[in-house]
PDB file of C-alpha atoms in Angstrom:
ATOM      1  CA  UNK A   1       0.000   0.000   0.000  1.00 84.00           C
ATOM      2  CA  UNK A   2       2.870   2.366   0.805  1.00 88.00           C
ATOM      3  CA  UNK A   3       4.509   1.541  -2.501  1.00 93.00           C
ATOM      4  CA  UNK A   4       1.280   2.150  -4.439  1.00 93.00           C
ATOM      5  CA  UNK A   5       0.806   5.440  -2.610  1.00 93.00           C
ATOM      6  CA  UNK A   6       4.344   6.531  -3.428  1.00 94.00           C
ATOM      7  CA  UNK A   7       3.893   5.621  -7.106  1.00 95.00           C
ATOM      8  CA  UNK A   8       0.655   7.601  -7.285  1.00 95.00           C
ATOM      9  CA  UNK A   9       2.336  10.598  -5.642  1.00 95.00           C
ATOM     10  CA  UNK A  10       5.189  10.480  -8.160  1.00 95.00           C
ATOM     11  CA  UNK A  11       2.757  10.147 -11.083  1.00 94.00           C
ATOM     12  CA  UNK A  12       0.729  13.080  -9.762  1.00 94.00           C
ATOM     13  CA  UNK A  13       3.857  15.186  -9.379  1.00 95.00           C
ATOM     14  CA  UNK A  14       4.933  14.265 -12.921  1.00 93.00           C
ATOM     15  CA  UNK A  15       1.623  15.490 -14.391  1.00 92.00           C
ATOM     16  CA  UNK A  16       1.797  18.668 -12.315  1.00 93.00           C
ATOM     17  CA  UNK A  17       5.312  19.237 -13.655  1.00 93.00           C
ATOM     18  CA  UNK A  18       4.098  18.729 -17.238  1.00 91.00           C
ATOM     19  CA  UNK A  19       1.352  21.254 -16.559  1.00 90.00           C
ATOM     20  CA  UNK A  20       3.931  23.766 -15.376  1.00 90.00           C
ATOM     21  CA  UNK A  21       6.060  23.089 -18.432  1.00 90.00           C
ATOM     22  CA  UNK A  22       2.962  23.596 -20.590  1.00 88.00           C
ATOM     23  CA  UNK A  23       2.366  26.981 -18.976  1.00 89.00           C
ATOM     24  CA  UNK A  24       5.852  28.062 -20.017  1.00 88.00           C
ATOM     25  CA  UNK A  25       5.902  26.541 -23.490  1.00 88.00           C
ATOM     26  CA  UNK A  26       2.413  27.141 -24.858  1.00 87.00           C
ATOM     27  CA  UNK A  27       2.083  30.071 -27.275  1.00 86.00           C
ATOM     28  CA  UNK A  28      -0.961  31.968 -25.996  1.00 87.00           C
ATOM     29  CA  UNK A  29      -3.261  32.367 -23.030  1.00 88.00           C
ATOM     30  CA  UNK A  30      -5.892  29.842 -24.196  1.00 88.00           C
ATOM     31  CA  UNK A  31      -3.381  27.088 -24.807  1.00 88.00           C
ATOM     32  CA  UNK A  32      -1.784  27.831 -21.444  1.00 89.00           C
ATOM     33  CA  UNK A  33      -5.127  27.502 -19.693  1.00 89.00           C
ATOM     34  CA  UNK A  34      -5.616  24.159 -21.456  1.00 87.00           C
ATOM     35  CA  UNK A  35      -2.272  22.892 -20.204  1.00 87.00           C
ATOM     36  CA  UNK A  36      -2.916  24.221 -16.710  1.00 86.00           C
ATOM     37  CA  UNK A  37      -6.396  22.791 -16.251  1.00 87.00           C
ATOM     38  CA  UNK A  38      -5.950  19.211 -17.365  1.00 87.00           C
ATOM     39  CA  UNK A  39      -2.589  18.625 -15.744  1.00 88.00           C
ATOM     40  CA  UNK A  40      -3.526  20.157 -12.406  1.00 89.00           C
ATOM     41  CA  UNK A  41      -6.786  18.213 -12.257  1.00 90.00           C
ATOM     42  CA  UNK A  42      -5.295  14.787 -12.908  1.00 91.00           C
ATOM     43  CA  UNK A  43      -2.093  15.624 -11.023  1.00 92.00           C
ATOM     44  CA  UNK A  44      -3.969  16.703  -7.922  1.00 93.00           C
ATOM     45  CA  UNK A  45      -6.350  13.734  -8.078  1.00 93.00           C
ATOM     46  CA  UNK A  46      -3.420  11.305  -8.312  1.00 94.00           C
ATOM     47  CA  UNK A  47      -1.673  13.068  -5.434  1.00 95.00           C
ATOM     48  CA  UNK A  48      -4.818  12.806  -3.312  1.00 94.00           C
ATOM     49  CA  UNK A  49      -5.190   9.130  -4.243  1.00 94.00           C
ATOM     50  CA  UNK A  50      -1.575   8.583  -3.232  1.00 94.00           C
ATOM     51  CA  UNK A  51      -2.224  10.182   0.146  1.00 93.00           C
ATOM     52  CA  UNK A  52      -5.320   8.038   0.556  1.00 93.00           C
ATOM     53  CA  UNK A  53      -3.122   4.943   0.169  1.00 93.00           C
ATOM     54  CA  UNK A  54      -0.604   6.213   2.725  1.00 92.00           C
ATOM     55  CA  UNK A  55      -3.242   7.382   5.218  1.00 90.00           C
ATOM     56  CA  UNK A  56      -6.423   5.317   4.665  1.00 89.00           C
ATOM     57  CA  UNK A  57      -8.137   7.069   7.600  1.00 88.00           C
ATOM     58  CA  UNK A  58      -8.109  10.308   5.574  1.00 88.00           C
ATOM     59  CA  UNK A  59      -9.643   8.674   2.506  1.00 88.00           C
ATOM     60  CA  UNK A  60     -13.155  10.118   2.821  1.00 89.00           C
ATOM     61  CA  UNK A  61     -11.920  13.679   3.307  1.00 89.00           C
ATOM     62  CA  UNK A  62      -9.486  13.319   0.417  1.00 92.00           C
ATOM     63  CA  UNK A  63     -12.300  12.016  -1.778  1.00 91.00           C
ATOM     64  CA  UNK A  64     -14.377  15.104  -0.931  1.00 91.00           C
ATOM     65  CA  UNK A  65     -11.440  17.383  -1.773  1.00 91.00           C
ATOM     66  CA  UNK A  66     -11.023  15.511  -5.060  1.00 92.00           C
ATOM     67  CA  UNK A  67     -14.690  15.972  -5.968  1.00 90.00           C
ATOM     68  CA  UNK A  68     -14.431  19.656  -5.142  1.00 89.00           C
ATOM     69  CA  UNK A  69     -11.434  20.074  -7.423  1.00 90.00           C
ATOM     70  CA  UNK A  70     -13.115  18.080 -10.180  1.00 88.00           C
ATOM     71  CA  UNK A  71     -16.041  20.511 -10.206  1.00 86.00           C
ATOM     72  CA  UNK A  72     -14.332  23.830  -9.507  1.00 89.00           C
ATOM     73  CA  UNK A  73     -11.173  23.520 -11.605  1.00 89.00           C
ATOM     74  CA  UNK A  74     -12.864  23.465 -15.038  1.00 89.00           C
ATOM     75  CA  UNK A  75     -15.251  26.251 -14.017  1.00 90.00           C
ATOM     76  CA  UNK A  76     -12.442  28.600 -13.051  1.00 91.00           C
ATOM     77  CA  UNK A  77     -10.590  27.772 -16.281  1.00 91.00           C
ATOM     78  CA  UNK A  78     -13.674  28.414 -18.369  1.00 91.00           C
ATOM     79  CA  UNK A  79     -14.271  31.772 -16.679  1.00 91.00           C
ATOM     80  CA  UNK A  80     -10.609  32.727 -17.164  1.00 91.00           C
ATOM     81  CA  UNK A  81     -10.799  31.791 -20.847  1.00 90.00           C
ATOM     82  CA  UNK A  82     -14.023  33.712 -21.344  1.00 90.00           C
ATOM     83  CA  UNK A  83     -12.644  36.814 -19.628  1.00 91.00           C
ATOM     84  CA  UNK A  84      -9.473  36.594 -21.698  1.00 90.00           C
ATOM     85  CA  UNK A  85     -11.511  36.354 -24.878  1.00 87.00           C
ATOM     86  CA  UNK A  86     -13.786  39.241 -23.900  1.00 88.00           C
ATOM     87  CA  UNK A  87     -10.757  41.370 -23.032  1.00 87.00           C
ATOM     88  CA  UNK A  88      -9.367  40.635 -26.497  1.00 81.00           C
ATOM     89  CA  UNK A  89      -6.336  38.641 -25.369  1.00 78.00           C
ATOM     90  CA  UNK A  90      -3.776  38.102 -28.091  1.00 79.00           C
ATOM     91  CA  UNK A  91      -4.077  34.757 -29.862  1.00 80.00           C
ATOM     92  CA  UNK A  92      -1.219  32.760 -31.263  1.00 79.00           C
ATOM     93  CA  UNK A  93      -0.689  33.385 -35.002  1.00 77.00           C
ATOM     94  CA  UNK A  94      -1.133  29.628 -35.437  1.00 76.00           C
ATOM     95  CA  UNK A  95      -4.813  29.973 -34.529  1.00 77.00           C
ATOM     96  CA  UNK A  96      -6.964  28.706 -37.391  1.00 75.00           C
ATOM     97  CA  UNK A  97     -10.441  30.121 -36.823  1.00 78.00           C
ATOM     98  CA  UNK A  98     -12.200  31.993 -34.046  1.00 80.00           C
ATOM     99  CA  UNK A  99     -15.935  31.403 -34.416  1.00 80.00           C
ATOM    100  CA  UNK A 100     -16.696  33.340 -31.251  1.00 80.00           C
ATOM    101  CA  UNK A 101     -15.038  36.542 -32.504  1.00 79.00           C
ATOM    102  CA  UNK A 102     -16.740  36.030 -35.899  1.00 77.00           C
ATOM    103  CA  UNK A 103     -20.079  35.677 -34.202  1.00 77.00           C
ATOM    104  CA  UNK A 104     -19.497  38.847 -32.217  1.00 74.00           C
ATOM    105  CA  UNK A 105     -18.380  40.695 -35.342  1.00 73.00           C
ATOM    106  CA  UNK A 106     -14.871  41.278 -34.083  1.00 68.00           C
ATOM    107  CA  UNK A 107     -11.784  40.720 -36.238  1.00 60.00           C
ATOM    108  CA  UNK A 108     -10.522  37.215 -35.483  1.00 50.00           C
TER     109      UNK A 108
ATOM    110  CA  UNK B   1     -39.998  19.255  -1.998  1.00 71.00           C
ATOM    111  CA  UNK B   2     -37.760  16.811  -3.848  1.00 73.00           C
ATOM    112  CA  UNK B   3     -35.706  19.718  -5.138  1.00 75.00           C
ATOM    113  CA  UNK B   4     -34.736  20.565  -1.552  1.00 81.00           C
ATOM    114  CA  UNK B   5     -34.237  16.988  -0.410  1.00 84.00           C
ATOM    115  CA  UNK B   6     -31.490  16.300  -2.953  1.00 83.00           C
ATOM    116  CA  UNK B   7     -29.250  19.262  -2.005  1.00 84.00           C
ATOM    117  CA  UNK B   8     -29.907  18.545   1.675  1.00 88.00           C
ATOM    118  CA  UNK B   9     -28.799  14.941   1.253  1.00 88.00           C
ATOM    119  CA  UNK B  10     -25.677  15.996  -0.635  1.00 86.00           C
ATOM    120  CA  UNK B  11     -24.755  18.597   1.994  1.00 89.00           C
ATOM    121  CA  UNK B  12     -25.375  16.132   4.812  1.00 92.00           C
ATOM    122  CA  UNK B  13     -23.194  13.527   3.110  1.00 90.00           C
ATOM    123  CA  UNK B  14     -20.367  16.076   2.856  1.00 89.00           C
ATOM    124  CA  UNK B  15     -20.833  16.992   6.527  1.00 90.00           C
ATOM    125  CA  UNK B  16     -20.671  13.359   7.642  1.00 89.00           C
ATOM    126  CA  UNK B  17     -17.678  12.722   5.401  1.00 87.00           C
ATOM    127  CA  UNK B  18     -15.778  15.642   6.860  1.00 86.00           C
ATOM    128  CA  UNK B  19     -16.630  14.701  10.440  1.00 86.00           C
ATOM    129  CA  UNK B  20     -16.125  10.956  10.051  1.00 83.00           C
ATOM    130  CA  UNK B  21     -18.199  10.418  13.165  1.00 82.00           C
ATOM    131  CA  UNK B  22     -21.722   9.271  13.913  1.00 85.00           C
ATOM    132  CA  UNK B  23     -21.914  10.797  17.403  1.00 87.00           C
ATOM    133  CA  UNK B  24     -25.365  12.071  18.277  1.00 89.00           C
ATOM    134  CA  UNK B  25     -24.405  15.755  18.584  1.00 90.00           C
ATOM    135  CA  UNK B  26     -22.616  15.649  15.227  1.00 90.00           C
ATOM    136  CA  UNK B  27     -25.697  14.191  13.536  1.00 92.00           C
ATOM    137  CA  UNK B  28     -28.073  16.798  14.999  1.00 94.00           C
ATOM    138  CA  UNK B  29     -25.829  19.799  14.450  1.00 93.00           C
ATOM    139  CA  UNK B  30     -25.225  18.754  10.839  1.00 92.00           C
ATOM    140  CA  UNK B  31     -28.935  18.299  10.196  1.00 93.00           C
ATOM    141  CA  UNK B  32     -29.673  21.743  11.643  1.00 94.00           C
ATOM    142  CA  UNK B  33     -26.931  23.513   9.669  1.00 93.00           C
ATOM    143  CA  UNK B  34     -27.878  21.756   6.409  1.00 92.00           C
ATOM    144  CA  UNK B  35     -31.565  22.591   6.903  1.00 92.00           C
ATOM    145  CA  UNK B  36     -30.788  26.275   7.441  1.00 92.00           C
ATOM    146  CA  UNK B  37     -28.466  26.363   4.413  1.00 90.00           C
ATOM    147  CA  UNK B  38     -30.956  24.654   2.136  1.00 88.00           C
ATOM    148  CA  UNK B  39     -33.711  26.979   3.322  1.00 88.00           C
ATOM    149  CA  UNK B  40     -31.582  30.114   2.866  1.00 89.00           C
ATOM    150  CA  UNK B  41     -30.583  29.144  -0.673  1.00 84.00           C
ATOM    151  CA  UNK B  42     -33.851  27.435  -1.651  1.00 80.00           C
ATOM    152  CA  UNK B  43     -34.236  29.556  -4.800  1.00 77.00           C
ATOM    153  CA  UNK B  44     -30.730  28.883  -6.130  1.00 73.00           C
ATOM    154  CA  UNK B  45     -30.644  25.154  -5.489  1.00 71.00           C
ATOM    155  CA  UNK B  46     -33.106  24.019  -8.116  1.00 69.00           C
ATOM    156  CA  UNK B  47     -30.301  23.057 -10.520  1.00 70.00           C
ATOM    157  CA  UNK B  48     -29.236  20.272  -8.184  1.00 70.00           C
ATOM    158  CA  UNK B  49     -32.628  18.627  -8.444  1.00 69.00           C
ATOM    159  CA  UNK B  50     -32.512  18.402 -12.224  1.00 73.00           C
ATOM    160  CA  UNK B  51     -30.857  15.013 -12.160  1.00 75.00           C
ATOM    161  CA  UNK B  52     -33.324  12.227 -12.838  1.00 77.00           C
ATOM    162  CA  UNK B  53     -33.606   9.528 -10.229  1.00 77.00           C
ATOM    163  CA  UNK B  54     -34.068   6.307 -12.132  1.00 81.00           C
ATOM    164  CA  UNK B  55     -32.048   3.122 -12.577  1.00 82.00           C
ATOM    165  CA  UNK B  56     -31.311   4.134 -16.172  1.00 85.00           C
ATOM    166  CA  UNK B  57     -30.037   7.501 -15.026  1.00 85.00           C
ATOM    167  CA  UNK B  58     -27.845   5.814 -12.421  1.00 86.00           C
ATOM    168  CA  UNK B  59     -26.317   3.563 -15.083  1.00 88.00           C
ATOM    169  CA  UNK B  60     -25.723   6.609 -17.279  1.00 88.00           C
ATOM    170  CA  UNK B  61     -24.000   8.353 -14.364  1.00 88.00           C
ATOM    171  CA  UNK B  62     -21.647   5.401 -13.928  1.00 90.00           C
ATOM    172  CA  UNK B  63     -21.005   5.268 -17.672  1.00 90.00           C
ATOM    173  CA  UNK B  64     -20.395   9.005 -17.759  1.00 90.00           C
ATOM    174  CA  UNK B  65     -17.913   8.788 -14.869  1.00 91.00           C
ATOM    175  CA  UNK B  66     -15.969   5.946 -16.457  1.00 92.00           C
ATOM    176  CA  UNK B  67     -15.906   7.630 -19.870  1.00 91.00           C
ATOM    177  CA  UNK B  68     -14.906  10.919 -18.266  1.00 90.00           C
ATOM    178  CA  UNK B  69     -12.001   9.453 -16.283  1.00 90.00           C
ATOM    179  CA  UNK B  70     -10.691   7.680 -19.382  1.00 91.00           C
ATOM    180  CA  UNK B  71     -10.877  10.914 -21.355  1.00 89.00           C
ATOM    181  CA  UNK B  72      -9.137  12.803 -18.534  1.00 89.00           C
ATOM    182  CA  UNK B  73      -6.171  10.406 -18.650  1.00 90.00           C
ATOM    183  CA  UNK B  74      -6.102  10.573 -22.456  1.00 89.00           C
ATOM    184  CA  UNK B  75      -6.173  14.375 -22.250  1.00 87.00           C
ATOM    185  CA  UNK B  76      -3.130  14.388 -20.019  1.00 89.00           C
ATOM    186  CA  UNK B  77      -1.182  11.957 -22.169  1.00 90.00           C
ATOM    187  CA  UNK B  78      -1.977  14.018 -25.267  1.00 88.00           C
ATOM    188  CA  UNK B  79      -0.920  17.165 -23.461  1.00 88.00           C
ATOM    189  CA  UNK B  80       2.303  15.518 -22.283  1.00 88.00           C
ATOM    190  CA  UNK B  81       3.110  14.575 -25.864  1.00 88.00           C
ATOM    191  CA  UNK B  82       2.577  18.144 -27.068  1.00 88.00           C
ATOM    192  CA  UNK B  83       4.476  19.803 -24.248  1.00 87.00           C
ATOM    193  CA  UNK B  84       7.442  17.446 -24.429  1.00 88.00           C
ATOM    194  CA  UNK B  85       7.871  17.525 -28.192  1.00 87.00           C
ATOM    195  CA  UNK B  86      10.511  20.043 -29.303  1.00 86.00           C
ATOM    196  CA  UNK B  87       8.397  21.485 -32.124  1.00 85.00           C
ATOM    197  CA  UNK B  88       5.328  22.098 -29.929  1.00 84.00           C
ATOM    198  CA  UNK B  89       2.744  20.839 -32.460  1.00 83.00           C
ATOM    199  CA  UNK B  90      -0.330  23.015 -31.849  1.00 84.00           C
ATOM    200  CA  UNK B  91      -2.926  24.156 -34.397  1.00 85.00           C
ATOM    201  CA  UNK B  92      -5.431  25.933 -32.198  1.00 87.00           C
ATOM    202  CA  UNK B  93      -8.799  27.361 -33.096  1.00 86.00           C
ATOM    203  CA  UNK B  94     -12.072  28.336 -31.451  1.00 87.00           C
ATOM    204  CA  UNK B  95     -14.955  26.342 -32.941  1.00 87.00           C
ATOM    205  CA  UNK B  96     -18.677  26.436 -32.359  1.00 87.00           C
ATOM    206  CA  UNK B  97     -20.569  23.298 -31.330  1.00 89.00           C
ATOM    207  CA  UNK B  98     -24.228  22.707 -30.557  1.00 87.00           C
ATOM    208  CA  UNK B  99     -25.788  21.028 -27.570  1.00 87.00           C
ATOM    209  CA  UNK B 100     -29.262  19.576 -27.345  1.00 84.00           C
ATOM    210  CA  UNK B 101     -29.259  19.625 -23.545  1.00 86.00           C
ATOM    211  CA  UNK B 102     -31.922  21.828 -21.973  1.00 84.00           C
ATOM    212  CA  UNK B 103     -31.108  21.575 -18.279  1.00 83.00           C
ATOM    213  CA  UNK B 104     -28.603  24.146 -16.913  1.00 83.00           C
ATOM    214  CA  UNK B 105     -26.956  21.485 -14.732  1.00 84.00           C
ATOM    215  CA  UNK B 106     -26.591  19.183 -17.729  1.00 85.00           C
ATOM    216  CA  UNK B 107     -24.972  21.992 -19.695  1.00 87.00           C
ATOM    217  CA  UNK B 108     -22.643  22.766 -16.799  1.00 86.00           C
ATOM    218  CA  UNK B 109     -21.553  19.142 -16.658  1.00 87.00           C
ATOM    219  CA  UNK B 110     -21.049  19.098 -20.427  1.00 89.00           C
ATOM    220  CA  UNK B 111     -18.955  22.298 -20.405  1.00 89.00           C
ATOM    221  CA  UNK B 112     -16.856  21.000 -17.509  1.00 89.00           C
ATOM    222  CA  UNK B 113     -16.344  17.639 -19.168  1.00 89.00           C
ATOM    223  CA  UNK B 114     -15.277  19.296 -22.419  1.00 89.00           C
ATOM    224  CA  UNK B 115     -12.757  21.420 -20.524  1.00 88.00           C
ATOM    225  CA  UNK B 116     -11.142  18.336 -19.012  1.00 85.00           C
ATOM    226  CA  UNK B 117     -10.972  16.206 -22.149  1.00 82.00           C
ATOM    227  CA  UNK B 118      -8.294  16.010 -24.831  1.00 80.00           C
ATOM    228  CA  UNK B 119      -7.355  19.381 -26.247  1.00 82.00           C
ATOM    229  CA  UNK B 120     -10.647  21.187 -25.689  1.00 89.00           C
ATOM    230  CA  UNK B 121     -11.611  24.097 -23.425  1.00 90.00           C
ATOM    231  CA  UNK B 122     -15.081  25.614 -23.112  1.00 89.00           C
ATOM    232  CA  UNK B 123     -14.870  29.380 -23.598  1.00 88.00           C
ATOM    233  CA  UNK B 124     -18.429  30.650 -23.913  1.00 87.00           C
ATOM    234  CA  UNK B 125     -21.982  29.328 -23.859  1.00 86.00           C
ATOM    235  CA  UNK B 126     -24.650  31.270 -25.725  1.00 83.00           C
ATOM    236  CA  UNK B 127     -28.014  29.577 -25.925  1.00 80.00           C
ATOM    237  CA  UNK B 128     -27.424  26.229 -27.596  1.00 84.00           C
ATOM    238  CA  UNK B 129     -24.034  27.198 -28.980  1.00 86.00           C
ATOM    239  CA  UNK B 130     -20.925  26.324 -27.077  1.00 88.00           C
ATOM    240  CA  UNK B 131     -17.629  27.899 -28.144  1.00 89.00           C
ATOM    241  CA  UNK B 132     -14.699  25.590 -27.597  1.00 89.00           C
ATOM    242  CA  UNK B 133     -10.983  26.295 -27.830  1.00 89.00           C
ATOM    243  CA  UNK B 134      -9.264  23.342 -29.474  1.00 88.00           C
ATOM    244  CA  UNK B 135      -5.515  22.848 -29.255  1.00 86.00           C
ATOM    245  CA  UNK B 136      -5.331  20.667 -32.334  1.00 84.00           C
ATOM    246  CA  UNK B 137      -8.302  21.641 -34.406  1.00 83.00           C
ATOM    247  CA  UNK B 138      -9.159  18.961 -36.935  1.00 80.00           C
ATOM    248  CA  UNK B 139     -12.256  20.645 -38.338  1.00 79.00           C
ATOM    249  CA  UNK B 140     -13.787  24.115 -38.164  1.00 78.00           C
ATOM    250  CA  UNK B 141     -17.181  22.792 -39.265  1.00 83.00           C
ATOM    251  CA  UNK B 142     -19.852  23.023 -36.550  1.00 82.00           C
ATOM    252  CA  UNK B 143     -21.503  19.666 -37.306  1.00 83.00           C
ATOM    253  CA  UNK B 144     -18.261  17.724 -37.482  1.00 83.00           C
ATOM    254  CA  UNK B 145     -16.890  19.390 -34.362  1.00 84.00           C
ATOM    255  CA  UNK B 146     -20.121  18.635 -32.493  1.00 85.00           C
ATOM    256  CA  UNK B 147     -19.868  14.973 -33.408  1.00 83.00           C
ATOM    257  CA  UNK B 148     -16.232  14.940 -32.337  1.00 81.00           C
ATOM    258  CA  UNK B 149     -16.365  16.895 -29.063  1.00 85.00           C
ATOM    259  CA  UNK B 150     -19.919  16.822 -27.714  1.00 87.00           C
ATOM    260  CA  UNK B 151     -21.580  13.600 -28.826  1.00 86.00           C
ATOM    261  CA  UNK B 152     -19.674  11.218 -26.522  1.00 86.00           C
ATOM    262  CA  UNK B 153     -20.735  12.995 -23.333  1.00 88.00           C
ATOM    263  CA  UNK B 154     -24.125  14.136 -24.497  1.00 87.00           C
ATOM    264  CA  UNK B 155     -25.484  10.630 -24.934  1.00 87.00           C
ATOM    265  CA  UNK B 156     -24.937  10.028 -21.207  1.00 88.00           C
ATOM    266  CA  UNK B 157     -26.034  13.485 -20.049  1.00 88.00           C
ATOM    267  CA  UNK B 158     -29.276  13.264 -22.064  1.00 86.00           C
ATOM    268  CA  UNK B 159     -30.309  10.278 -19.969  1.00 86.00           C
ATOM    269  CA  UNK B 160     -29.181  11.914 -16.716  1.00 85.00           C
ATOM    270  CA  UNK B 161     -30.652  15.396 -17.228  1.00 81.00           C
ATOM    271  CA  UNK B 162     -32.618  15.472 -20.446  1.00 67.00           C
TER     272      UNK B 162
END
């Protein structure tokens, strides 16, 4: 159980690291949010699962924290992305289309 | 009434989980606090009661959870591949997709699920149109993008929320 917990903790840390790397490497704010959201969600869930293996008596509380993160993390990312788009954040030149800006009649 | 019972039950479950105790004072205090909370926010809690309580809906919830977790892992592996590759292969775009879901809670779950699945991020919801940022856009066509991004989750959520 300790070994499994340690493995889960390392896996969680690895995904969190990849998320951080994504924040640095991605070209614009939307791609950065993408990297941040997915990696932190899975990374944190794996970390919590690892802790649950090390300390089974905390399992229920950790599960509740995990559920909370699962619901709140994507909401905050979506609101960040929407605010960035409304504020006219610069998009990477690689961006193909922007249907939202087209719909609003702004130059995409 | 049922629309208050569901949030009350959920709150009470969280309370018991956090306390990890079935002592009599814990049970009563939790019931009192949850009752007051549910009563105070009775107008805003209706979204929680939109889930259908039927065996079919329960199966759909399990299916949705399993599908979602698989997609979450796939999303992270895809992201790892992009971030670790020296050329950083991204072809982003913001596409429009349609949802047939009517219930606000169903739409919330759909938008959240899209945000956590491979390469997609919900940006804006206007009526039935959902605007999604896509790291590696394969199509800018609304119908094709809907089939690609939305359809997998929507089949479950339709049963759960309608």
